[in-house]
Coordinates of C-alpha atoms and ligand atoms in Angstrom, one line a residue:
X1 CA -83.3 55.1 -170.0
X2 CA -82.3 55.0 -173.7
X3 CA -85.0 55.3 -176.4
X4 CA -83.9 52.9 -177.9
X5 CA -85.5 50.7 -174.9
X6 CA -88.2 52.5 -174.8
X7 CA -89.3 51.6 -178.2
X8 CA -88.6 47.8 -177.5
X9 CA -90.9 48.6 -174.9
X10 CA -93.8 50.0 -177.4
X11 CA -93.4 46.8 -179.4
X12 CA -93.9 45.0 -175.8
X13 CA -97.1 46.8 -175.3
X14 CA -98.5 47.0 -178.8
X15 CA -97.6 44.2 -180.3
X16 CA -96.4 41.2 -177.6
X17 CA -100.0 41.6 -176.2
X18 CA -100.0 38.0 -176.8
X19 CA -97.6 37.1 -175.2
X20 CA -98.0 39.1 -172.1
X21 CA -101.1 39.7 -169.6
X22 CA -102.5 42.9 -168.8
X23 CA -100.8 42.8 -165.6
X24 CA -96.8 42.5 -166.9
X25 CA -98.4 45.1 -169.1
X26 CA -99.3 47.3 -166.3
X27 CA -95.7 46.6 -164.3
X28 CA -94.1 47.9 -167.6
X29 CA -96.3 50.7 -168.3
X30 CA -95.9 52.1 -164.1
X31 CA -92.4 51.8 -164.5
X32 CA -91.8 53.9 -167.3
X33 CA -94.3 56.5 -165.5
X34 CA -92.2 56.8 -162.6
X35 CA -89.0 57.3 -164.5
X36 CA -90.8 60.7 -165.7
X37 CA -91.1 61.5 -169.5
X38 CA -87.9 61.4 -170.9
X39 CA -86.4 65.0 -171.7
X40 CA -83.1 65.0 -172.6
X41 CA -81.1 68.3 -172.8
X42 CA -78.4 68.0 -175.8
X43 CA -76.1 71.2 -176.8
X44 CA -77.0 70.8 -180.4
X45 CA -80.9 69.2 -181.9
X46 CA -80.7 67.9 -185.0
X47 CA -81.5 69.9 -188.2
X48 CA -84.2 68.9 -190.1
X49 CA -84.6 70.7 -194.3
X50 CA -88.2 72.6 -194.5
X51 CA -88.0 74.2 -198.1
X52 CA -85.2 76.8 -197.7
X53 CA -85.2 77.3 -193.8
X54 CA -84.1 74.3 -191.6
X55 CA -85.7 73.6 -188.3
X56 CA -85.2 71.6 -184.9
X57 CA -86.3 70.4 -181.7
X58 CA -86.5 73.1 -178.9
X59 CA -85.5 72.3 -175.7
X60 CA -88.0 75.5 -174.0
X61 CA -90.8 73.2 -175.2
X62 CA -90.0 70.9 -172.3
X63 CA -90.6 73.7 -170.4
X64 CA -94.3 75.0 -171.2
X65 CA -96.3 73.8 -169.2
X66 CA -98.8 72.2 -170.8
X67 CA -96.7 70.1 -172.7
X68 CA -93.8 69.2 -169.8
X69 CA -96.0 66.2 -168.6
X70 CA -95.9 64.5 -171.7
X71 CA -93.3 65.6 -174.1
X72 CA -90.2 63.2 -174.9
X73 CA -88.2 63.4 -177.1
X74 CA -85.7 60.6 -179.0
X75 CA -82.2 61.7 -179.8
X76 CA -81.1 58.6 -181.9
X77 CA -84.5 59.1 -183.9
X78 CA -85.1 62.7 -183.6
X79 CA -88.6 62.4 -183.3
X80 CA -91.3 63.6 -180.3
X81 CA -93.3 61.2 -178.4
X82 CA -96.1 61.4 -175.6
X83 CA -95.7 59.7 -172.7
X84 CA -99.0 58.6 -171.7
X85 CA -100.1 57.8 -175.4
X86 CA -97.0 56.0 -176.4
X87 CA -97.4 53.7 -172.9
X88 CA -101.9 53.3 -173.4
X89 CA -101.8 53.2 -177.3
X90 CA -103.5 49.9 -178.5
X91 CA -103.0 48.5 -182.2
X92 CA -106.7 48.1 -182.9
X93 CA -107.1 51.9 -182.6
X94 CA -108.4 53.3 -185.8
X95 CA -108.7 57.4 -184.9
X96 CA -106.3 59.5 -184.3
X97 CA -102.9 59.6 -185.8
X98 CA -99.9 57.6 -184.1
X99 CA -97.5 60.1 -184.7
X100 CA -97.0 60.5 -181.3
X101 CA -96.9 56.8 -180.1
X102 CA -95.4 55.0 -183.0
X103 CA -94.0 56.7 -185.4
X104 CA -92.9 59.8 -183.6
X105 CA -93.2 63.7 -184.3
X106 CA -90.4 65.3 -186.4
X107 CA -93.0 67.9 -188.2
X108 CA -91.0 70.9 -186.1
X109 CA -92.4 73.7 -188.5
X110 CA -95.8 73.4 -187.5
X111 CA -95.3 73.5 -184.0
X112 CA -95.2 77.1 -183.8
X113 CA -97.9 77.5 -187.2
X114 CA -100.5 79.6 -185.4
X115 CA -103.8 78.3 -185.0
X116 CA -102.0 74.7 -186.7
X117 CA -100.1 74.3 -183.7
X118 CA -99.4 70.5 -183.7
X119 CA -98.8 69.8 -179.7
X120 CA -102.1 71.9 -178.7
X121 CA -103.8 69.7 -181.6
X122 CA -102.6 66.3 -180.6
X123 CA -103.4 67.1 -176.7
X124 CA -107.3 68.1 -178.3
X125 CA -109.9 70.2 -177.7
X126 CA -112.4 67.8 -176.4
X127 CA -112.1 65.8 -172.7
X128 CA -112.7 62.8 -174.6
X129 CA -109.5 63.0 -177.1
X130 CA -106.9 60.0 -177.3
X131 CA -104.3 62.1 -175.3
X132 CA -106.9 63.1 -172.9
X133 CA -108.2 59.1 -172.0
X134 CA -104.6 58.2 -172.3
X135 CA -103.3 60.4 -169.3
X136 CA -106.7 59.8 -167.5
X137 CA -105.3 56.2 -167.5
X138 CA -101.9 57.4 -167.1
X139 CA -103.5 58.7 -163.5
X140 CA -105.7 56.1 -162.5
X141 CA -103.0 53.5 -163.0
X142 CA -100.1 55.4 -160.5
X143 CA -103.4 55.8 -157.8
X144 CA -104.4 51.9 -158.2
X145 CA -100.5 51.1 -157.9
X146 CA -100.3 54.1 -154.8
X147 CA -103.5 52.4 -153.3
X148 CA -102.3 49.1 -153.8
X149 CA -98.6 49.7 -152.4
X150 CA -100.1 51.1 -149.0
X151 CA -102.3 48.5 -148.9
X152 CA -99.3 45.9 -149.0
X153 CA -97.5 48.3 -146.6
X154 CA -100.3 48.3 -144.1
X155 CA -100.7 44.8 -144.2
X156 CA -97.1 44.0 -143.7
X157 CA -96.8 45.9 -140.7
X158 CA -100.0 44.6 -139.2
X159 CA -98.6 41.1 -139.7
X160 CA -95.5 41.5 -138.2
X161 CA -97.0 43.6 -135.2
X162 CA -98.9 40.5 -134.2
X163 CA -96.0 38.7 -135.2
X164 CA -98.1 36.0 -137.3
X165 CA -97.0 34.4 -140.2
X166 CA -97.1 35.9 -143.7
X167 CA -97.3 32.6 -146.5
X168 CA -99.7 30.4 -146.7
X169 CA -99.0 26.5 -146.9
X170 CA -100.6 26.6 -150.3
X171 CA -100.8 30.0 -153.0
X172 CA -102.1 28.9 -156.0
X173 CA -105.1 30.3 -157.7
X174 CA -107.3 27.3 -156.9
X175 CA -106.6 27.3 -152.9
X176 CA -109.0 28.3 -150.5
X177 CA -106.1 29.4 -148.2
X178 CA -104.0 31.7 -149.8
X179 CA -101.9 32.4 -146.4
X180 CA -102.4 36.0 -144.0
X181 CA -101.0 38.2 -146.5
X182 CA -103.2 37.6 -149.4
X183 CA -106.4 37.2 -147.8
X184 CA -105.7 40.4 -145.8
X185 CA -104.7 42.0 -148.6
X186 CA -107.4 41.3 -150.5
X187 CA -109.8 41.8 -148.0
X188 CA -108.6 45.8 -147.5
X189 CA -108.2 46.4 -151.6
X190 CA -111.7 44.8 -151.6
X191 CA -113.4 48.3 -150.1
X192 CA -112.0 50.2 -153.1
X193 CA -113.8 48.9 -155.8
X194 CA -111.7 50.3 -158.7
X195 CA -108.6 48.5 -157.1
X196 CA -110.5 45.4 -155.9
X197 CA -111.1 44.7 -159.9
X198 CA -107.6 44.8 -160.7
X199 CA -106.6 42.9 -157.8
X200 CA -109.5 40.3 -159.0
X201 CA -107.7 40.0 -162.4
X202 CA -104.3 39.5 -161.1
X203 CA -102.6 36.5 -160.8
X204 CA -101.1 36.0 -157.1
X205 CA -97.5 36.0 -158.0
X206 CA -98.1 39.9 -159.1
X207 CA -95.1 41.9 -158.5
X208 CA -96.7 44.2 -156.0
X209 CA -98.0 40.9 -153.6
X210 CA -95.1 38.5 -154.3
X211 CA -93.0 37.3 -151.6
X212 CA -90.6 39.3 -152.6
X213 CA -92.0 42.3 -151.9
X214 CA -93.6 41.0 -148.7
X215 CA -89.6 40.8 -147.5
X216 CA -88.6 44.0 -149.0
X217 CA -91.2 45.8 -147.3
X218 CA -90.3 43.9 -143.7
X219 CA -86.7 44.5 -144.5
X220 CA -87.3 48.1 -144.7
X221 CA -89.5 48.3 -141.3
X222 CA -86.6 45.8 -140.0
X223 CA -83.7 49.2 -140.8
X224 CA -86.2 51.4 -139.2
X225 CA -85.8 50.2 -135.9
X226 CA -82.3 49.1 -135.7
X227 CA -81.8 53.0 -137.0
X228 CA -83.9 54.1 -134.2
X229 CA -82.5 51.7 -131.7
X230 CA -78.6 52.6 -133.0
X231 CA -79.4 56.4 -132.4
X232 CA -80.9 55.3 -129.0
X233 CA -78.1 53.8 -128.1
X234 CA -75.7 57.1 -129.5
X235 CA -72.4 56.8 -128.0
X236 CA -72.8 54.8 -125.2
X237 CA -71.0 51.8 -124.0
X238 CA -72.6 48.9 -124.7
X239 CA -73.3 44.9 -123.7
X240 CA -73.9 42.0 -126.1
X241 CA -76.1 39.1 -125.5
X242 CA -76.0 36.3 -128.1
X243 CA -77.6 33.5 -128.2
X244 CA -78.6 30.4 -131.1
X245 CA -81.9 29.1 -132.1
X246 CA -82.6 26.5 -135.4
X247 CA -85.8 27.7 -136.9
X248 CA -88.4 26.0 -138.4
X249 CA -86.2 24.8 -141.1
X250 CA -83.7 23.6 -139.4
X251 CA -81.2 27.1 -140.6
X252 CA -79.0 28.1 -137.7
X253 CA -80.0 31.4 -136.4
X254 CA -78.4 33.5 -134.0
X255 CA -80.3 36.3 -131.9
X256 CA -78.3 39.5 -131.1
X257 CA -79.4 41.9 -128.2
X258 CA -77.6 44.8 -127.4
X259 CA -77.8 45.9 -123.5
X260 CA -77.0 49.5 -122.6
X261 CA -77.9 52.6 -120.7
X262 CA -80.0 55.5 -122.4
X263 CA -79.3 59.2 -122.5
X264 CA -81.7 59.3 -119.1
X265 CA -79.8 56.6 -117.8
X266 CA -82.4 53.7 -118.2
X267 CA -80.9 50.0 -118.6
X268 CA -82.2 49.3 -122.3
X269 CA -82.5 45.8 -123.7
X270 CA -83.2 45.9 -127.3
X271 CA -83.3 43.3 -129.6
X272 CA -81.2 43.8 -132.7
X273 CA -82.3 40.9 -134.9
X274 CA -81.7 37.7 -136.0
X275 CA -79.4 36.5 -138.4
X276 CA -78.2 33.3 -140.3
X277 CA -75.1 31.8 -139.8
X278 CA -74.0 28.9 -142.4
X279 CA -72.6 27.3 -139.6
X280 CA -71.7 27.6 -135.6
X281 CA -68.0 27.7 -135.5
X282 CA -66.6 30.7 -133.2
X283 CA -65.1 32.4 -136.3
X284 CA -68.6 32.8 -138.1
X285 CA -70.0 33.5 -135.4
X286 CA -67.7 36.5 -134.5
X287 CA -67.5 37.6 -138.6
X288 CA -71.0 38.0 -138.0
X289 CA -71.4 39.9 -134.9
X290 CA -68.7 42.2 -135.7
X291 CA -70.5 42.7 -139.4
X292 CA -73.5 44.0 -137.7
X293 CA -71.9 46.3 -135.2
X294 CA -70.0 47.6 -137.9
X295 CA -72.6 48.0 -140.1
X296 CA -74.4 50.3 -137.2
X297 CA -71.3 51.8 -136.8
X298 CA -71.0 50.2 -133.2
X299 CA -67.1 50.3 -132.5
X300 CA -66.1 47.0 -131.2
X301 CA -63.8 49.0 -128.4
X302 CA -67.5 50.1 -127.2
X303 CA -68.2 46.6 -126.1
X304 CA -68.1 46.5 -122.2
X305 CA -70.0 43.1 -121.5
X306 CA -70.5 39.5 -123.2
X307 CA -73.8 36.9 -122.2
X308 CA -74.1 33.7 -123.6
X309 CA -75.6 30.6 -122.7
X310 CA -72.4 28.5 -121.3
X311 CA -73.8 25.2 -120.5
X312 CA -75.3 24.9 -124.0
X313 CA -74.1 22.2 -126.1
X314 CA -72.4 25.3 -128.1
X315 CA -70.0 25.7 -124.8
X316 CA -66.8 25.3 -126.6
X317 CA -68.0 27.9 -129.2
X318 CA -69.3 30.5 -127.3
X319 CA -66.1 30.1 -125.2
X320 CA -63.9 30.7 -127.9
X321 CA -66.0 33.6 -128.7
X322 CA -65.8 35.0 -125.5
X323 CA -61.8 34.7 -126.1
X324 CA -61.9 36.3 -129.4
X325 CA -64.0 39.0 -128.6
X326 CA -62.0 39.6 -125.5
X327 CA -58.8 39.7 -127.3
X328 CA -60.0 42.6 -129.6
X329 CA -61.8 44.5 -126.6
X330 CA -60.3 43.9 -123.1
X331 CA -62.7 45.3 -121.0
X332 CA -65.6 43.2 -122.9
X333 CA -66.1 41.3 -119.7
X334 CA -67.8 38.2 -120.2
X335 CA -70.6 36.8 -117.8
X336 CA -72.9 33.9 -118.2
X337 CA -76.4 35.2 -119.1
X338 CA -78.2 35.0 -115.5
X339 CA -81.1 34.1 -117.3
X340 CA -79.9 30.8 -118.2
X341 CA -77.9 30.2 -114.8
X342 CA -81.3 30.9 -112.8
X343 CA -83.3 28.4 -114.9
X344 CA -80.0 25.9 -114.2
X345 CA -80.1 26.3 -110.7
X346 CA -83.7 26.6 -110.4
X347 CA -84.1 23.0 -112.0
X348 CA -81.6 21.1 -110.0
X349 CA -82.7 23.1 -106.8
X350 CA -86.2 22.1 -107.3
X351 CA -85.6 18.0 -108.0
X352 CA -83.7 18.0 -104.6
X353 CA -86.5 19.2 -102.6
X354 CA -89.4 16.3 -102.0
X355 CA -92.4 18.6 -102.2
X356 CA -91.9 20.6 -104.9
X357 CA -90.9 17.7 -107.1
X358 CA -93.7 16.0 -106.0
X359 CA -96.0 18.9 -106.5
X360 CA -94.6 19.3 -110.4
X361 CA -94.7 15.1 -111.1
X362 CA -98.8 15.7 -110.0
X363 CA -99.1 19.1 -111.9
X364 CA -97.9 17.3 -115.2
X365 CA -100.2 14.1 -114.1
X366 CA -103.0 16.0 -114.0
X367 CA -102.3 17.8 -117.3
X368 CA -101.9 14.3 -119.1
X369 CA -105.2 13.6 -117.7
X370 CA -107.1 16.7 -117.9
X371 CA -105.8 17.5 -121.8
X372 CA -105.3 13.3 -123.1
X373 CA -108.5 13.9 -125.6
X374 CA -109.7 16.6 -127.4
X375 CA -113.3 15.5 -126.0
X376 CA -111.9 16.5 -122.6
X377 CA -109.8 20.0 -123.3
X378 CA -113.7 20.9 -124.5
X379 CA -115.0 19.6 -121.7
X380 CA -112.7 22.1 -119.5
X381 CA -113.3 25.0 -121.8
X382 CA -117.1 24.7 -121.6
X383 CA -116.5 24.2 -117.5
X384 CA -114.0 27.2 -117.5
X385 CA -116.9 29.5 -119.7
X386 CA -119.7 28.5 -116.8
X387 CA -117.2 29.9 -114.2
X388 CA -116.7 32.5 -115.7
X389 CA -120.5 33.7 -116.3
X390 CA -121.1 32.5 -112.8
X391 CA -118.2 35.0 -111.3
X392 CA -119.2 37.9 -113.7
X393 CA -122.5 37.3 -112.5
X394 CA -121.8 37.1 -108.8
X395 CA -119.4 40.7 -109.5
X396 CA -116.2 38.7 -108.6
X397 CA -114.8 38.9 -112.4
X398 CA -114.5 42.4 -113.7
X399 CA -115.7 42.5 -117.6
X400 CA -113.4 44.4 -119.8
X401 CA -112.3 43.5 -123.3
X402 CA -109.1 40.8 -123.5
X403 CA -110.4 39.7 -120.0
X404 CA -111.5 36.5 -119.1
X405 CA -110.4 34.4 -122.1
X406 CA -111.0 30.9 -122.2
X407 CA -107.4 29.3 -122.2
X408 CA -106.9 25.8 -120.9
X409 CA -103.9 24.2 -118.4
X410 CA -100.4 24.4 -119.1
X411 CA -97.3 21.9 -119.8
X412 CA -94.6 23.1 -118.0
X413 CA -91.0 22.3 -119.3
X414 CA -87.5 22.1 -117.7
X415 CA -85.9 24.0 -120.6
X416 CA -87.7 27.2 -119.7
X417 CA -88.1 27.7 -116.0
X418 CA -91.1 30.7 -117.1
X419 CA -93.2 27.8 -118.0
X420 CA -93.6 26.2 -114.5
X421 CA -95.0 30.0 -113.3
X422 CA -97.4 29.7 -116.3
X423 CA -98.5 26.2 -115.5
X424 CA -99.1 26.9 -112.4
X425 CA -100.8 30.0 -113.2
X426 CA -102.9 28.0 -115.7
X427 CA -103.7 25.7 -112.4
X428 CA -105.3 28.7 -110.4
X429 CA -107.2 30.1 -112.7
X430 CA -108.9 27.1 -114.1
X431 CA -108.5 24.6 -110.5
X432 CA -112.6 24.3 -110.2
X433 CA -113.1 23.6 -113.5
X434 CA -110.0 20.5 -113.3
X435 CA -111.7 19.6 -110.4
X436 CA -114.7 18.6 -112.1
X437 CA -113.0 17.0 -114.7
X438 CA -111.3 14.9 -112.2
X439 CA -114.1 14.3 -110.3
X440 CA -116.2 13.7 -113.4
X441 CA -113.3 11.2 -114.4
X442 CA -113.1 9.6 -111.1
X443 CA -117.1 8.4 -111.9
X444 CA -118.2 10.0 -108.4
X445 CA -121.5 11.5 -110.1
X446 CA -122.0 14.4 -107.3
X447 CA -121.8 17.9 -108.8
X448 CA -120.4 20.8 -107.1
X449 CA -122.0 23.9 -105.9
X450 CA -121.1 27.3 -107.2
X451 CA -120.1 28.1 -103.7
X452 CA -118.6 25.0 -103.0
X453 CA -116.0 25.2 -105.8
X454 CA -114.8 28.9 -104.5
X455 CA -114.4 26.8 -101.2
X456 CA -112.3 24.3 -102.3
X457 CA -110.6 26.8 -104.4
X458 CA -109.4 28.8 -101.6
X459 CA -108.3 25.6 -99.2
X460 CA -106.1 25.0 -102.7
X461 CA -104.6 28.1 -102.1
Ligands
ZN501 ZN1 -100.7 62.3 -176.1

């Protein structure tokens, strides 16, 4: 950093204070504290005329101890500065000199004078001096900034452990929604009080809670585990399973997981991220595959297996993938992910055989019936909660935290075959309470017997 910078940056903080807020202030003054007072070492100081002897700048001064904190010193000016002064100066000051902020130090006699020695007097006896306050602040401002950075950190992996979403639909100062990341973040800076007030104070696109940082952060987590999972991986042989998603706004996307065996010889499926592709033709696709093996210094001759989804509507590209890829690696067999074949099969198997498709037609009549109104998916929950107490209450339902949540019947959907076995599931657990719905629905007025329901559920089953 060249002083000459650093006094633009002076002018920044003592005179701009217009013009910016005490926040930019703060970004300015934290980084010029983590680049470290600013101690050049030059072969030759310049001279400065004291009567008949000449004097300079000492390098050994950086070197005392008391003074290395704070000392800096300008070659273009040939004057001494103090860091933590220079940075928490203020204009309206009226004590002290500012030789050591503004107008710099060049007084090299009298730092060796005896009892005048000018560094020991500008640091001051007393605990309240200018350079004293100034490196108090110096202090408080990199623990507020430490305190503040591990609270984003904290709150960054917390979010994308429970894999929920970081913005909110609305940021601005006067919404009462700022999104997950703000309100968490200012819900755990809120039980340190010192940082809580600066957090108060600034604005929501602050450096240290912007967006941007929110990605840096995950982006760092992100290398973490692709460094961990590349030295799981070491230098086996390896399969790659690919497949494309849109997101949310409409961006292709294409999912990478990398299948091989572990130093104990365990299968291992690990998912290696998602990336965006401009487009879907076979040669992005392949550029980008290749980019990220290559960037985990994954050698493409390593490959020993290809999945994708080959009755998607992306057939032709994933073939021609398939043929690329296999060109470049030969034994890079390829096989159509059995994921995707068994939910194939599973549908068309199913629609053939009467009872099952019968069984599925009722399971999604009853759901349209069951969940048509919000009046009625209350109706179940409340009817679902009753069970519940009745069974805990009985000692059929064990109690334990996570157990027993109130969750209501699901759509199943031919696109993923899982969701019939959670439908289904979704049946069982809540069949008395959809029974009473039903029944409720079909205007017969009796009502069922604890010991009734567990009757009828068991003839269900
Ligand atoms: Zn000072």
């Amino acid at each position: 950093m060249s002083p000459l910078t650093k006094v633009q940056v002076l002018c920044v903080i003592l005179e701009c204070v217009s013009k910016y807020d005490a926040n930019e202030r703060d970004e300015i003054r934290r980084a010029y504290i983590n680049l470290g007072p600013y101690q050049p070492k030059l072969d030759e100081y310049k001279k400065t005329k004291f009567g008949r002897n000449s004097r300079k700048f000492k390098h050994s001064w950086f070197a005392i101890k008391e003074f290395s904190p704070w000392l800096e010193y300008s070659p273009s000016k040939d004057v001494a500065f103090c860091l933590p002064c220079f940075l928490f100066d203020k204009p309206t000051r009226n004590f002290g000199s500012h030789v050591f902020t503004k107008d710099g130090f060049r007084n090299w006699k009298k730092v060796n004078d005896g009892n005048n020695f000018s560094f020991l007097n500008h640091m001051g006896k007393q605990p309240n001096s200018f350079h004293r306050a100034s490196e108090k602040a110096m202090t408080d401002l990199m623990n507020q900034s430490q305190h503040i950075q591990k609270a984003s950190i904290d709150v960054v992996k917390v979010l994308a452990f429970q894999g929920l979403a970081f913005r909110g639909r609305d940021e601005s100062s006067d919404s009462i929604n700022h999104g997950n990341f703000l309100e968490i973040l200012d819900l755990v800076v809120s039980y340190n009080e010192y940082v809580a007030e600066v957090i108060e104070k600034a604005p929501k696109n602050a450096s240290y809670k912007s967006p941007k940082i929110q990605k840096e952060i995950l982006h760092v987590f992100s290398n973490k585990v692709k460094k961990a999972i590349r030295e799981e991986i070491g230098d086996a042989k390896f399969c790659l399973i690919v497949d494309e998603a849109r997101d949310e706004s409409m961006k292709e996307q294409m999912a990478i997981v990398i299948r091989f065996i572990d130093k104990d010889g365990f299968v291992r499926e690990r998912f290696f991220g998602v990336v965006h592709v401009l487009d879907t033709t076979t040669l992005t696709l392949k550029d980008e595959i290749y980019s990220i093996l290559s960037h985990h210094s994954l050698d493409i001759q390593d490959i020993r297996g290809q999945g994708y989804d080959g009755a998607s509507n992306m057939r032709g590209e994933w073939n021609g993938l398939k043929a690329l890829v296999s060109n470049d690696c030969p034994y890079a067999y390829f096989i159509h992910c059995f994921a995707h074949r068994l939910q194939l099969a599973l549908v068309a198997a199913s629609k053939e055989v009467i009872l099952v498709q019968s069984f599925f037609n009722r399971l999604s009549s009853i759901v349209n019936v069951v969940c048509a109104s919000r009046k009625r998916t209350e109706q179940l929950k409340k009817a679902y909660a009753d069970q519940i107490a009745y069974f805990v209450e009985i000692g059929e339902l064990e109690t334990e935290r996570g157990l027993n949540q109130i969750s209501t019947l699901q759509r199943a959907g031919d696109t993923r075959w899982g969701s019939h076995l959670r439908s289904i599931s979704s049946l069982v657990n809540i069949f008395s309470p959809i029974c009473e719905i039903l029944l409720k629905r079909s205007s017969r007025k009796e009502i069922l017997l604890p010991n009734e329901k567990q009757h009828t559920h068991v003839i269900m089953l």
